Every structure is written in structure tokens, then in C-alpha cells.
Short mmCIF file of C-alpha atoms and ligand atoms in Angstrom, two decimals:
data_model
loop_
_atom_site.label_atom_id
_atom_site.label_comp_id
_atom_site.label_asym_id
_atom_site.label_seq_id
_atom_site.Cartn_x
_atom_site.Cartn_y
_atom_site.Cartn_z
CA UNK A 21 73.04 25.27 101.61
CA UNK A 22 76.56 25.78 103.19
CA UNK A 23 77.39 28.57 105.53
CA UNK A 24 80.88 29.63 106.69
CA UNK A 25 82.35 27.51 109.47
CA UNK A 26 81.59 28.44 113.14
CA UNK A 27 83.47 31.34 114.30
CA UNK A 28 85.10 32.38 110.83
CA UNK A 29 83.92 34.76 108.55
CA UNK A 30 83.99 35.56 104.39
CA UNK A 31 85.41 38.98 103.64
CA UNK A 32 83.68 40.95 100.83
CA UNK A 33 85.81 43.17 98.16
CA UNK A 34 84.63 46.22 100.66
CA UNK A 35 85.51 44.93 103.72
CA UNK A 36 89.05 43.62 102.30
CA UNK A 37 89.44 47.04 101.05
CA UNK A 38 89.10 48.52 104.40
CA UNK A 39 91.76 45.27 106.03
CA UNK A 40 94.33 45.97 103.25
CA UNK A 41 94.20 49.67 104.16
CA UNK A 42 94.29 49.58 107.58
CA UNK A 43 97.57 46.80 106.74
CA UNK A 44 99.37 48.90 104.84
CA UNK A 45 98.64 51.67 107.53
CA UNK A 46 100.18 49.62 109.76
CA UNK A 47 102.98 47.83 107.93
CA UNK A 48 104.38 51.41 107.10
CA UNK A 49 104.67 52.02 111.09
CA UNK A 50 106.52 48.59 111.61
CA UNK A 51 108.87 50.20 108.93
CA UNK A 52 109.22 53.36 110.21
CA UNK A 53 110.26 52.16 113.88
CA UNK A 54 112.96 49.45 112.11
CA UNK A 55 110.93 46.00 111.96
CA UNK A 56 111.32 43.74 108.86
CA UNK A 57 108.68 41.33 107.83
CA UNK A 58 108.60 37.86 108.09
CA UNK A 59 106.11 35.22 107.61
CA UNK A 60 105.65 30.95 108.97
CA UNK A 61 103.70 28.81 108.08
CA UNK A 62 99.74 28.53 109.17
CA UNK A 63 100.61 24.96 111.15
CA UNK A 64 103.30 23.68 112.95
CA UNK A 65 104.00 20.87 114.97
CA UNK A 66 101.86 20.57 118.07
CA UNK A 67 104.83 20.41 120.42
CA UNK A 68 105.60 24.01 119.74
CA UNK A 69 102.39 25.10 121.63
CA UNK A 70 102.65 22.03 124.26
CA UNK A 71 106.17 22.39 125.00
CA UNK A 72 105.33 25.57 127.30
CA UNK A 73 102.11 25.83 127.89
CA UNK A 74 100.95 22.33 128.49
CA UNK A 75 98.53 19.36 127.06
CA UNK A 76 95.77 21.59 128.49
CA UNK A 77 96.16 24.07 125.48
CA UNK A 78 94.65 21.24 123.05
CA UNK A 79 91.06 22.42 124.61
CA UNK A 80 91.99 25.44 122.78
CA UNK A 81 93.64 24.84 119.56
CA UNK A 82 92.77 23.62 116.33
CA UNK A 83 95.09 20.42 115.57
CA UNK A 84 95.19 17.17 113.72
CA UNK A 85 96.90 13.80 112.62
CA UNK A 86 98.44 14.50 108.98
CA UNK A 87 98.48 11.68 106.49
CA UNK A 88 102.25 11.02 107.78
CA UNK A 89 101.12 10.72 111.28
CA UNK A 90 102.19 13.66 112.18
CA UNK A 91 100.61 15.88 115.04
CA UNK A 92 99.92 19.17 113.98
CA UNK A 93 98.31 22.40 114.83
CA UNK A 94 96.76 25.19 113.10
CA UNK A 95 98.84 28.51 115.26
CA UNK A 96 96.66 30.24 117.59
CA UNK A 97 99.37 33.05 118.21
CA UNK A 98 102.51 33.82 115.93
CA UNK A 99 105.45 34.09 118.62
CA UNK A 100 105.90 30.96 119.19
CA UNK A 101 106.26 30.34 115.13
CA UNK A 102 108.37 33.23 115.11
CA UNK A 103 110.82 32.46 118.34
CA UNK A 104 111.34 28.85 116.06
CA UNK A 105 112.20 30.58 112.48
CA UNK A 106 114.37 32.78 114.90
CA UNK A 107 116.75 29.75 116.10
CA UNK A 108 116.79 27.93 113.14
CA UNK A 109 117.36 30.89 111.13
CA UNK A 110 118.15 34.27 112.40
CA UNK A 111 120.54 33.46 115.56
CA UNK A 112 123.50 35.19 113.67
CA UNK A 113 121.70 38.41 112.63
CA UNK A 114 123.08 41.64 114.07
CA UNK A 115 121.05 42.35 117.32
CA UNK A 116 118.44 43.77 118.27
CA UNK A 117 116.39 41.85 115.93
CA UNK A 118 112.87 43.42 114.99
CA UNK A 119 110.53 41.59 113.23
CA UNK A 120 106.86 41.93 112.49
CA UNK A 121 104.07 40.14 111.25
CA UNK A 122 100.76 39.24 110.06
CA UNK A 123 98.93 36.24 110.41
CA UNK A 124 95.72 34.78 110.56
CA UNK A 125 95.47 32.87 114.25
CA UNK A 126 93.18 29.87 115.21
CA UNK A 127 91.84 29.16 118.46
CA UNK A 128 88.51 26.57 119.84
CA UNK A 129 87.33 29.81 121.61
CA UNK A 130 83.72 30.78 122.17
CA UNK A 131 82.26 33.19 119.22
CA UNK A 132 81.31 36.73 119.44
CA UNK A 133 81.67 39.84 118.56
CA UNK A 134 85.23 40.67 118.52
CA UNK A 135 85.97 37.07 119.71
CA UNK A 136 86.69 34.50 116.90
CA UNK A 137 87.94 31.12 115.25
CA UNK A 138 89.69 32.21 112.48
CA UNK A 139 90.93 36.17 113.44
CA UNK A 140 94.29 37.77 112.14
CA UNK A 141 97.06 39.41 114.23
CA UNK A 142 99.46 42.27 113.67
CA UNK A 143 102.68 41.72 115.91
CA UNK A 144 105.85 42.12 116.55
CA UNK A 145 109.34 40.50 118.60
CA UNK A 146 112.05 42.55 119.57
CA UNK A 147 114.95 39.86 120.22
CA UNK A 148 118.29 40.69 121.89
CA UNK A 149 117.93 43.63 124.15
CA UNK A 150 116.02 44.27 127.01
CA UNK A 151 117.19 48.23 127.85
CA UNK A 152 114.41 50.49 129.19
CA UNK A 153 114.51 52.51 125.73
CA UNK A 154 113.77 49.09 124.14
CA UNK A 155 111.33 48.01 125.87
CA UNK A 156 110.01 51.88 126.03
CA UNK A 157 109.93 52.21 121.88
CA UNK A 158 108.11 48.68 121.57
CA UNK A 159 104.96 50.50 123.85
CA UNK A 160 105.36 53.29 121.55
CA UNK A 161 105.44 51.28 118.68
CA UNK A 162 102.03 49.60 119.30
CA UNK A 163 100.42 52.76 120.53
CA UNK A 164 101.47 54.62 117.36
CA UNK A 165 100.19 51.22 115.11
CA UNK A 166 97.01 52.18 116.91
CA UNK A 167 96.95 55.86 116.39
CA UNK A 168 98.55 55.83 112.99
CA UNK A 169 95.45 53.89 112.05
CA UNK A 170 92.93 56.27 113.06
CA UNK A 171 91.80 55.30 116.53
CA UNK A 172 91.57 58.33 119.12
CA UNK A 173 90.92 57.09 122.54
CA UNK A 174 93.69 54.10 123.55
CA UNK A 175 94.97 53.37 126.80
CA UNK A 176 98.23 51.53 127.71
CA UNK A 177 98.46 49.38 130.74
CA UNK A 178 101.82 48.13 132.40
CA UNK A 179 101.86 45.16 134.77
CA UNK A 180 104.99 43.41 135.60
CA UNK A 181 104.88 39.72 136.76
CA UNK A 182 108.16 39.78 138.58
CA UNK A 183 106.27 42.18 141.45
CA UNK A 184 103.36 40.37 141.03
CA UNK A 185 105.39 36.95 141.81
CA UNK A 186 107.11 38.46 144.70
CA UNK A 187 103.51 39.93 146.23
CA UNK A 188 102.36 35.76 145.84
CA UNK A 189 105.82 34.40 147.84
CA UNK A 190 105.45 37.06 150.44
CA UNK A 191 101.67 36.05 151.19
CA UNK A 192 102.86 32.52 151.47
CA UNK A 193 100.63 31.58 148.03
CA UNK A 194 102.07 27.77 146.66
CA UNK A 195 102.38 27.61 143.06
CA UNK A 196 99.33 25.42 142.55
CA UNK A 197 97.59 28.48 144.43
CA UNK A 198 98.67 30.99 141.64
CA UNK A 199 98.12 29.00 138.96
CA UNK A 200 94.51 29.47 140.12
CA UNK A 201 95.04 32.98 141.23
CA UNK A 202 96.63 34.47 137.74
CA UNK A 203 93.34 34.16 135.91
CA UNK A 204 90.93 35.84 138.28
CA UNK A 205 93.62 38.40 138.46
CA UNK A 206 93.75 38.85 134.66
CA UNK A 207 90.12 39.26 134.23
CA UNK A 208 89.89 41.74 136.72
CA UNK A 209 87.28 39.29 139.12
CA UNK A 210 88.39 40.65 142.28
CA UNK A 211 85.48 39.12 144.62
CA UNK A 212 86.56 35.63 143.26
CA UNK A 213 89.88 36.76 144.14
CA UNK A 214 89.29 37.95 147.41
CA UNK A 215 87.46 34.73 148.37
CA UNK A 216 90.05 32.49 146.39
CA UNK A 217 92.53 34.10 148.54
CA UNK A 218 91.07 33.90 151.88
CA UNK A 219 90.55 29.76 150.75
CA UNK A 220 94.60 29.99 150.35
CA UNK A 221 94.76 31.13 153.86
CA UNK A 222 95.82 35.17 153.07
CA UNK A 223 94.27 37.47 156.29
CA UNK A 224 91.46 39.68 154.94
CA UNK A 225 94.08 42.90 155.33
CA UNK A 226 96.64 41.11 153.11
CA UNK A 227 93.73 40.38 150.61
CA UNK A 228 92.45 43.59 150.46
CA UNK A 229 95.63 45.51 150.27
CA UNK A 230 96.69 43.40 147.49
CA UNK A 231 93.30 43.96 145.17
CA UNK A 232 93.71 47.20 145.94
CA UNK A 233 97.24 47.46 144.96
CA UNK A 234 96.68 45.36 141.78
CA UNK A 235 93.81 48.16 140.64
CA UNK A 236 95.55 51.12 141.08
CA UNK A 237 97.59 53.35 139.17
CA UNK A 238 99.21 55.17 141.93
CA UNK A 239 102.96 54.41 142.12
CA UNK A 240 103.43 55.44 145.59
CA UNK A 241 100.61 53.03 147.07
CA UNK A 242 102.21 50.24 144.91
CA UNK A 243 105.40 50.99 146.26
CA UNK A 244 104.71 51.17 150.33
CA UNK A 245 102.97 48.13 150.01
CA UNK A 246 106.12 46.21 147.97
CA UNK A 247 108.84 48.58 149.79
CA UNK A 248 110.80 45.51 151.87
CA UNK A 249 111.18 43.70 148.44
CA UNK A 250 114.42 45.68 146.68
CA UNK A 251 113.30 43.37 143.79
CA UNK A 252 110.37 44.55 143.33
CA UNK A 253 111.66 48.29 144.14
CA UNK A 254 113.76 47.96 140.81
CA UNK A 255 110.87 46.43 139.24
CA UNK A 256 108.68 48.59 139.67
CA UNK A 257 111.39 51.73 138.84
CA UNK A 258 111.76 49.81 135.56
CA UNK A 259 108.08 50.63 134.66
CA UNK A 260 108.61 54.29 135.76
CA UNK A 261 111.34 54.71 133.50
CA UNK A 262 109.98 53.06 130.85
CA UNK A 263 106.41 55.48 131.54
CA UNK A 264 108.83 58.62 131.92
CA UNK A 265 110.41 57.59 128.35
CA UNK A 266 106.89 57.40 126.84
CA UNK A 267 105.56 60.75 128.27
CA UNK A 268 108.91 62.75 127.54
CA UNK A 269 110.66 61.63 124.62
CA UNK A 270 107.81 59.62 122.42
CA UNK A 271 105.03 62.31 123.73
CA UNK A 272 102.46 59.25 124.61
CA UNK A 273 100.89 60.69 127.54
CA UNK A 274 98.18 57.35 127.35
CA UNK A 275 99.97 54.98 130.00
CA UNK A 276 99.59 53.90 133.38
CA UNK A 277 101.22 51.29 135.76
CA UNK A 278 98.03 48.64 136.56
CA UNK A 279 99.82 45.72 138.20
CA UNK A 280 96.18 43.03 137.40
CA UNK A 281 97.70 43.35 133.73
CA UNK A 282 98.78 39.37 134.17
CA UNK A 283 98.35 37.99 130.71
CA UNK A 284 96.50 35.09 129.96
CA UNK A 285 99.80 33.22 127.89
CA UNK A 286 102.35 31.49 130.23
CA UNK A 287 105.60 32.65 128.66
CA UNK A 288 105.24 36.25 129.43
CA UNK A 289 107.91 37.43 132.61
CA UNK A 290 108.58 40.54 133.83
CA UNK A 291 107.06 43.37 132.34
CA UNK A 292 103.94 42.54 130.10
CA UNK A 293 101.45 45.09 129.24
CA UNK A 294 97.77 45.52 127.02
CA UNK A 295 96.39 48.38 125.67
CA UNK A 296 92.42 48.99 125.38
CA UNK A 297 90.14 50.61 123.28
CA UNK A 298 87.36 51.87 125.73
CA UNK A 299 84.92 52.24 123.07
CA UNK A 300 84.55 48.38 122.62
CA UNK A 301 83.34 47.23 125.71
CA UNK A 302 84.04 43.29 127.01
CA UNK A 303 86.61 42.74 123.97
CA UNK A 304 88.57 45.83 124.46
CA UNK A 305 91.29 44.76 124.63
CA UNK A 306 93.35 45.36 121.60
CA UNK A 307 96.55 44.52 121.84
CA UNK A 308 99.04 42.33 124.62
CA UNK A 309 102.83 41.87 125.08
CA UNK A 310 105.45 42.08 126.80
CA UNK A 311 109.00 40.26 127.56
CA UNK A 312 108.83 36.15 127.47
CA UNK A 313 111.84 33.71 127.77
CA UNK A 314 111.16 31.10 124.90
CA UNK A 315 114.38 31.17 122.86
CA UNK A 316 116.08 28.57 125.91
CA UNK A 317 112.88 26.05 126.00
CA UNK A 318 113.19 25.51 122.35
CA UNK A 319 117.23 25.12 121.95
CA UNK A 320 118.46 28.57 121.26
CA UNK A 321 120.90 30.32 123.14
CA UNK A 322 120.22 32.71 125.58
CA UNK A 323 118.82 36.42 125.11
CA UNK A 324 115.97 38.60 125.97
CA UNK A 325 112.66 38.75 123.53
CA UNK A 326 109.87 40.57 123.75
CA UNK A 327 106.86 41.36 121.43
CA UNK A 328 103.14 42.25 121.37
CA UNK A 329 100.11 40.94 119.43
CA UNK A 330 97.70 43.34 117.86
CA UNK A 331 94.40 41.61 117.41
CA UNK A 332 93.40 42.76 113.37
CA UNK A 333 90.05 42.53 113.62
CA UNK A 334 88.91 44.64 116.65
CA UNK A 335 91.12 47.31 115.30
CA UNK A 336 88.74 47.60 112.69
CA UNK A 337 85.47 46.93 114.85
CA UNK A 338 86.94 50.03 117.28
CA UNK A 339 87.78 52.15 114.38
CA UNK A 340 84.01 51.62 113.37
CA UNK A 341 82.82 52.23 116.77
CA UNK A 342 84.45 55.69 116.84
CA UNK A 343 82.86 57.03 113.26
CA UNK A 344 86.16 56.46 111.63
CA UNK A 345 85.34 56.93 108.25
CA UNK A 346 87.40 54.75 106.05
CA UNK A 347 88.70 56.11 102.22
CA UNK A 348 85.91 55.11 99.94
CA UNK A 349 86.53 52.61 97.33
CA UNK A 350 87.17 54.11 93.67
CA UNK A 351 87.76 53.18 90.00
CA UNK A 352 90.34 56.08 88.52
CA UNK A 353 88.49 55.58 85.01
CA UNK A 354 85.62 53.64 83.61
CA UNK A 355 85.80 53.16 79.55
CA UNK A 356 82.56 52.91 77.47
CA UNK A 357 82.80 51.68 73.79
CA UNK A 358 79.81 53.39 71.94
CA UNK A 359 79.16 50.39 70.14
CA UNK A 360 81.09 46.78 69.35
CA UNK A 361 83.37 48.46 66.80
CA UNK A 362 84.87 50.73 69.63
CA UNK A 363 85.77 47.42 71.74
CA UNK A 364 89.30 46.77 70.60
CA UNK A 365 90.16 50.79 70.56
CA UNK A 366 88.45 50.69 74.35
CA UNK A 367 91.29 47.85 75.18
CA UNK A 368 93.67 49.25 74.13
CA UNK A 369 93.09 52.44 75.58
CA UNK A 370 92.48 50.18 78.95
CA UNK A 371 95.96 48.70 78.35
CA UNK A 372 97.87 52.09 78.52
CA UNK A 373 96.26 53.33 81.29
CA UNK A 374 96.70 50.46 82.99
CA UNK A 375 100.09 49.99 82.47
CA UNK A 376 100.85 53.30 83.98
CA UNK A 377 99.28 52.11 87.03
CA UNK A 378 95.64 53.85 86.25
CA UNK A 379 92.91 51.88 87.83
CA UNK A 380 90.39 50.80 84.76
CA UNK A 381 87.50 49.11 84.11
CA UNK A 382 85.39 49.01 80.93
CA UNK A 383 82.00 47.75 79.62
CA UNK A 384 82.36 44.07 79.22
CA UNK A 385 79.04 43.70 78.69
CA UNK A 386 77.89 45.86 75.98
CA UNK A 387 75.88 47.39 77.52
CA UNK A 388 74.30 50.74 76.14
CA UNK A 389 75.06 54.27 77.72
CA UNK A 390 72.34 54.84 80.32
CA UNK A 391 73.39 51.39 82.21
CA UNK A 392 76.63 51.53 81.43
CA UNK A 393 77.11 55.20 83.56
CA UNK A 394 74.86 53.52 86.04
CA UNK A 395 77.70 50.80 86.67
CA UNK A 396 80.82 53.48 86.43
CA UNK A 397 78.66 55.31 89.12
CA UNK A 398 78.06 52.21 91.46
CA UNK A 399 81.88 51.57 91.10
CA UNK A 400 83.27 55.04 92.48
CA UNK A 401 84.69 55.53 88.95
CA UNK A 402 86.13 59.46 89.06
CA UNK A 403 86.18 59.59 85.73
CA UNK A 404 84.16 58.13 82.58
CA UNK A 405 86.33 57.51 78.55
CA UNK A 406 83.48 57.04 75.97
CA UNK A 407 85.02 55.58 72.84
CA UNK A 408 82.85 57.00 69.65
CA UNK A 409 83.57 56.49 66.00
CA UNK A 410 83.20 60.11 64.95
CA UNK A 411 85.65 61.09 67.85
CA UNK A 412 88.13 58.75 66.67
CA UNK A 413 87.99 59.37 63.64
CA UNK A 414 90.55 62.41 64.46
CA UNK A 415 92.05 60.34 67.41
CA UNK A 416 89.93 61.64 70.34
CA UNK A 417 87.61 60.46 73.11
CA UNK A 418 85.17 61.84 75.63
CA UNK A 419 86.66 62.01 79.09
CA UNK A 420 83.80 62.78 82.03
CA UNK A 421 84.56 63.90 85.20
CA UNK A 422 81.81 61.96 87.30
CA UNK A 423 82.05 64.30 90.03
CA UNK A 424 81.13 67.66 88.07
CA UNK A 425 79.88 66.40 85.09
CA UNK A 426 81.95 67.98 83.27
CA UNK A 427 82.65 66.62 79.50
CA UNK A 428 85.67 67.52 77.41
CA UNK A 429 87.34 66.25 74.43
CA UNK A 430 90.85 65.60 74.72
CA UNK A 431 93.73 63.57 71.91
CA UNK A 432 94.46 59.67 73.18
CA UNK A 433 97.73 60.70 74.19
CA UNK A 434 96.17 63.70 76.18
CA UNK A 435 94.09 61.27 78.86
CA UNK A 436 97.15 60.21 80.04
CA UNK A 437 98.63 63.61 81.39
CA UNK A 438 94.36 64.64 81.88
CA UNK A 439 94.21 60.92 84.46
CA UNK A 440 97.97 61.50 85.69
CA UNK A 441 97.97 60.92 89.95
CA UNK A 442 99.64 63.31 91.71
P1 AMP B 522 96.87 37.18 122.77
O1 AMP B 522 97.72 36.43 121.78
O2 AMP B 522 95.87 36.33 123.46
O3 AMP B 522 97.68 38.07 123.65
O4 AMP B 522 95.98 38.17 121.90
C1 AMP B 522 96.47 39.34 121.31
C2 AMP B 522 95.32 40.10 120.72
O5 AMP B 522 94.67 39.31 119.73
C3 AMP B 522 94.23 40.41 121.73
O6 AMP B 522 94.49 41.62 122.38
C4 AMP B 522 92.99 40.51 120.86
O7 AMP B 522 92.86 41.81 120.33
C5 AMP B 522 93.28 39.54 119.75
N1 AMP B 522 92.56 38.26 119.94
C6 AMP B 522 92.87 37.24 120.77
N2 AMP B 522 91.99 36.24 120.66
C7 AMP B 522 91.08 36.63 119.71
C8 AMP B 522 89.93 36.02 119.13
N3 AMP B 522 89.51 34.79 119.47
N4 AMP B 522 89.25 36.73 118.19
C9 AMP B 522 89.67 37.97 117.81
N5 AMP B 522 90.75 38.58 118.32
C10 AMP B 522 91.45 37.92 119.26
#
């Protein structure tokens, strides 16, 4: 009778199994490089998300009138929440700042695979320094989230919008013209391009040096073609640092420079980047960042940020897409009472396993033998108790090991050093 909402989707206690994993995977990577958590809420109001980009971004968000009149929206990204909690909260902390998140996003987009209403982000902001190393450790950071995880083939991209800004002022492009311009450039339609730039008046040559310098990966073409703009000289040395410091000292071997790496959000400047996971096709694209000046627009004082968003969900769909196989769900112990009597025994036992942190489930349903090892089998259980008066009797129980079969006898207090995890 009622089906989930368009574009949002009901988790089953499998699939949750595999998010939480791959959550904690990557929460103990945010750790590891220095980040501490924080969380905002699900809405906030609308003029967060206008204030930068726009009225046009209410074609794209989720938002509403509350009962007090006033004009919310659901987040459909998590810096802009975060860059707020930052200035009404955090401006003191000792810099650099790192904090990470995870949130569920919104956004009026068009559904399919890998593209959704409701999906969830993993991401990070880096506020108060904006050294090569810095910048350097946040790529590695989201490449290793990605590896750490399980995924084997990811590429990073670098762009830089500074060059790419210079390249549109030398070809004489107005702002209205780039406006136009940044999205064909950031989904890589280069014959709309090329035609979109000959309508802004740019000489074939110019156009086709320009899509050819936004496609390659070769530093020394990029750098002929930008070499009368010091600018974009130190620019573009920035990203070869930053590349060298990836390769030599975090071992990522996975980047390249690819200057039609744009982003679609308008607060990113300077360097920006995305990294893709091949495997997925049209929605490859995994994760996007870079550096963005927000803290000014909404009232903080001044001081580089940047950040990246890790989109949750294709994580998981590429993970899939490679074979990954994810741990299989299990029960450490599954307790059957051999008949009502051995109920309140079976509890108890339950109780003290559980309290030391042993997963258990037992028969609820009094169910005899055959059915009960039937549902200790469909719930991964690794081992099975049976609870049987003439066992008791002298304080004992049955303990199964599911996997060989193998039955033993063993004293109450003897399951728990039998079941103890390593
Ligand atoms: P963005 O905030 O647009 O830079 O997105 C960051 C990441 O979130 C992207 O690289 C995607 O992996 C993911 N993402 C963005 N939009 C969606 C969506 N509608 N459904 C699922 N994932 C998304």
C-alpha cells in the first residue's frame, strides 16, 4: 500500500550491517589522520544555502515553511552546516581545526543508481591552514578512507580554479560567459564547450588549445600554454608539490593534475579536486573537495578551509562492483532451553554472556530442537548452548560448535573462558 518516498531507500539489518562497517572503517581513518567528530542538525535555515549559492539552489533542495514561519531546508551538503557550528562555536580552538562527519544529505535530484534523494556523506574540513603538506595530507586522507575500506582501483584528480579563472580573463570570457562555461567544463562536454566558446567569440586555436589543456595530465603542456601568467605558474607548482608530497612521503602514486576538475558547488577556489572509482561508470565519482572561502560570507573572521565530501553510498555500490566481499553477519552463541523448565536457567545464562559483551540470542519461541538449530544456523550463530535438565543437574550445558559439529560438555562457568574473543 505505501512504498518508500521517491529517491530514498529502507535499509535492511544486512545492508546496515555492511554501512556500519564500512563507518567504523572509515571513522577509525578520520582518527588516525587527527579529525574529531562533530555532528548539526538535519535542517537549517534556508539562507545558509542561498547566501552563496543563490535562489536558484531552491530547484534543488528540499525546504519548507515551519509552523513559526520560518524558512527552512533539509542540508543537501554538510559544509556549509559545519563552516556555521565553526563560527559560532569553534573560532577559539587551537588551529588547524579537523573535523569530520557523517550525515545523511537531501537534494530534488533525478534518481538512479548511485544518484539519490535521501544519500549520506562522509566528510571532512580542515580550517586554518592552507600549507602544501595540508592540503597534501587532506588528498591522502580521502584516498586512504577509500582504500582503508577495501576499494582497489581509485584515481585522484587535481584541478585548480585560480588557473582555470586566469585561462577565462586571458580569452576575454565575461563572467556571465563562465557561469555558462563552468558546467560544460565540469561534466567533461567538450563539443558543447567548443561551440559555447566559439558563441563567446574565442578563435578556434584558443578553443582547442584550451580543451586540450583542460584534458590532459601533462604538466608541461599545461604550463606552455599558461607560461605568461606567473599566477598561474605558482598555481600550478602548488599542485606539483602537493602531487610530489603524495607520491614521496604518503606513497599514493593514484594522482594526476586534470585542470576540467571544476566542481559543480560555487564556494570552491583554488585548488579543488575528485577522486573516481572507474568501476562505476556515469556516477563515479566518489568523492569532491577542495579549498572554499565561506567562513567571511557568514561573519567569521578570516582563514583558509578546506574539506571534501565522500558520497556513503557509492562507496558501497563500488565496493560491490569490485567483488569486495563484506564480513558476514554472525551470532557468537545461540541458547536452546530443552524444554520450558530450562527458560529461566537459558536467561540467565544469556545475561552473563551478554554482559561480557558475547553476542546472544536464544529460543523465544519454544520451539523444539530440529527448528530451533535451523534458526541458530540462518543467524550465523558460531556456536549453539543447549540447556537440559540432566546436564544441569551437575551444573553443565552442551556447547556446539556450528562450524565442526563438534559437541562438548563444559561447567557454566567454563562457557565463558570456552566463548572468550580474542
Ligand atoms: P558534492 O557535495 O556534490 O561534492 O558531492 C560529494 C559526493 O557525494 C559525490 O562525489 C558523490 O559521491 C556524492 N553524491 C552527491 N550527490 C549525490 C546523490 N544525489 N546521491 C548519492 N550520492 C551523491
Amino acid at each position: 500500500m505505501f512504498q518508500v518516498p521517491r529517491g530514498t531507500r529502507d535499509f535492511t539489518p544486512e545492508e546496515m550491517e555492511k554501512r556500519r562497517y564500512i563507518e567504523r572503517n572509515m571513522t577509525s581513518t578520520f582518527l588516525s589522520f587527527g579529525y574529531g567528530e562533530i555532528q548539526t542538525p538535519t535542517f537549517e535555515n534556508i539562507e545558509l544555502f542561498t547566501s552563496k549559492s543563490g535562489e536558484a539552489i531552491l530547484n534543488e533542495i528540499y525546504n519548507f515553511t515551519d509552523k513559526g514561519g520560518r524558512e527552512l531546508a533539509l542540508r543537501p551538503e554538510l559544509t556549509a552546516p559545519v563552516i556555521r557550528c565553526y563560527i559560532e562555536r569553534l573560532q577559539m580552538e587551537p588551529k588547524p581545526l579537523k573535523l569530520f562527519y557523517f550525515g545523511n544529505c537531501y537534494r530534488y535530484d533525478r534518481p538512479q543508481k548511485g544518484r539519490y534523494r535521501e544519500f549520506r556523506q562522509a566528510g571532512c574540513e580542515i580550517i586554518g591552514v592552507d600549507t602544501t603538506e595540508a592540503i597534501a595530507e587532506l588528498l591522502a586522507l580521502a584516498f586512504s578512507i577509500l582504500k582503508n575500506v577495501g576499494l582497489k582501483n581509485v584515481r585522484i584528480n587535481i584541478g585548480n580554479l585560480t588557473i582555470i579563472s586566469m585561462i577565462f580573463k586571458r580569452l576575454n570570457l565575461l563572467k556571465d560567459d563562465q557561469k555558462r562555461l563552468l558546467p560544460l567544463i565540469d561534466k567533461s562536454q567538450f563539443d558543447d564547450l567548443k561551440v559555447s566558446l566559439r558563441d563567446c567569440g574565442v578563435s578556434e586555436k584558443d578553443a582547442e588549445q584550451f580543451i586540450c589543456v583542460l584534458q590532459t595530465s601533462e604538466v608541461n603542456e599545461i604550463r606552455s600554454f599558461i607560461a605568461d601568467d606567473p599566477d598561474a605558474i605558482k598555481e600550478l607548482s602548488i599542485i606539483e608539490t602537493v602531487i610530489g608530497l603524495l607520491k614521496n612521503a604518503f606513497h599514493i602514486t593514484e594522482s594526476d593534475i586534470k585542470l576540467s576538475i571544476v566542481r559543480g558547488l560555487d564556494y570552491y577556489k583554488g585548488l579543488v579536486f575528485e577522486i573516481d572509482a572507474p568501476v562505476l561508470g556515469a556516477e563515479k565519482q566518489l568523492c569532491g573537495g577542495g579549498s572554499y572561502d565561506l567562513v567571511t560570507l557568514f561573519g567569521g573572521s578570516e582563514v583558509p578551509t578546506s574539506g571534501f565530501a565522500i558520497g556513503f553510498d557509492r562507496t558501497i555500490l563500488a565496493l560491490e562492483a569490485e567483488g569486495f566481499v563484506f564480513p558476514p553477519s554472525k551470532l557468537d552463541v545461540f541458547i536452546i532451553p530443552v524444554n520450558q523448565d530450562m527458560i529461566p536457567m537459558s536467561i540467565d545464562i544469556a545475561r552473563q554472556l551478554r554482559d561480557k559483551g558475547i553476542s546472544v540470542d536464544f529460543d523465544l519461541l519454544r520451539r523444539g530442537m530440529g527448528k530451533s538449530f535451523k534458526y541458530a544456523d540462518a543467524k550465523h550463530a558460531e556456536k549453539v548452548i543447549i540447556v537440559g535438565p540432566k546436564e544441569l543437574e551437575k551444573n553443565t550445558v552442551t556447547l556446539r560448535d556450528m562450524k565442526t559439529g563438534n559437541q562438548e560438555i563444559v561447567t557454566v562457568s567454563e562457557i565463558f573462558t570456552k566463548l572468550k574473543k580474542p
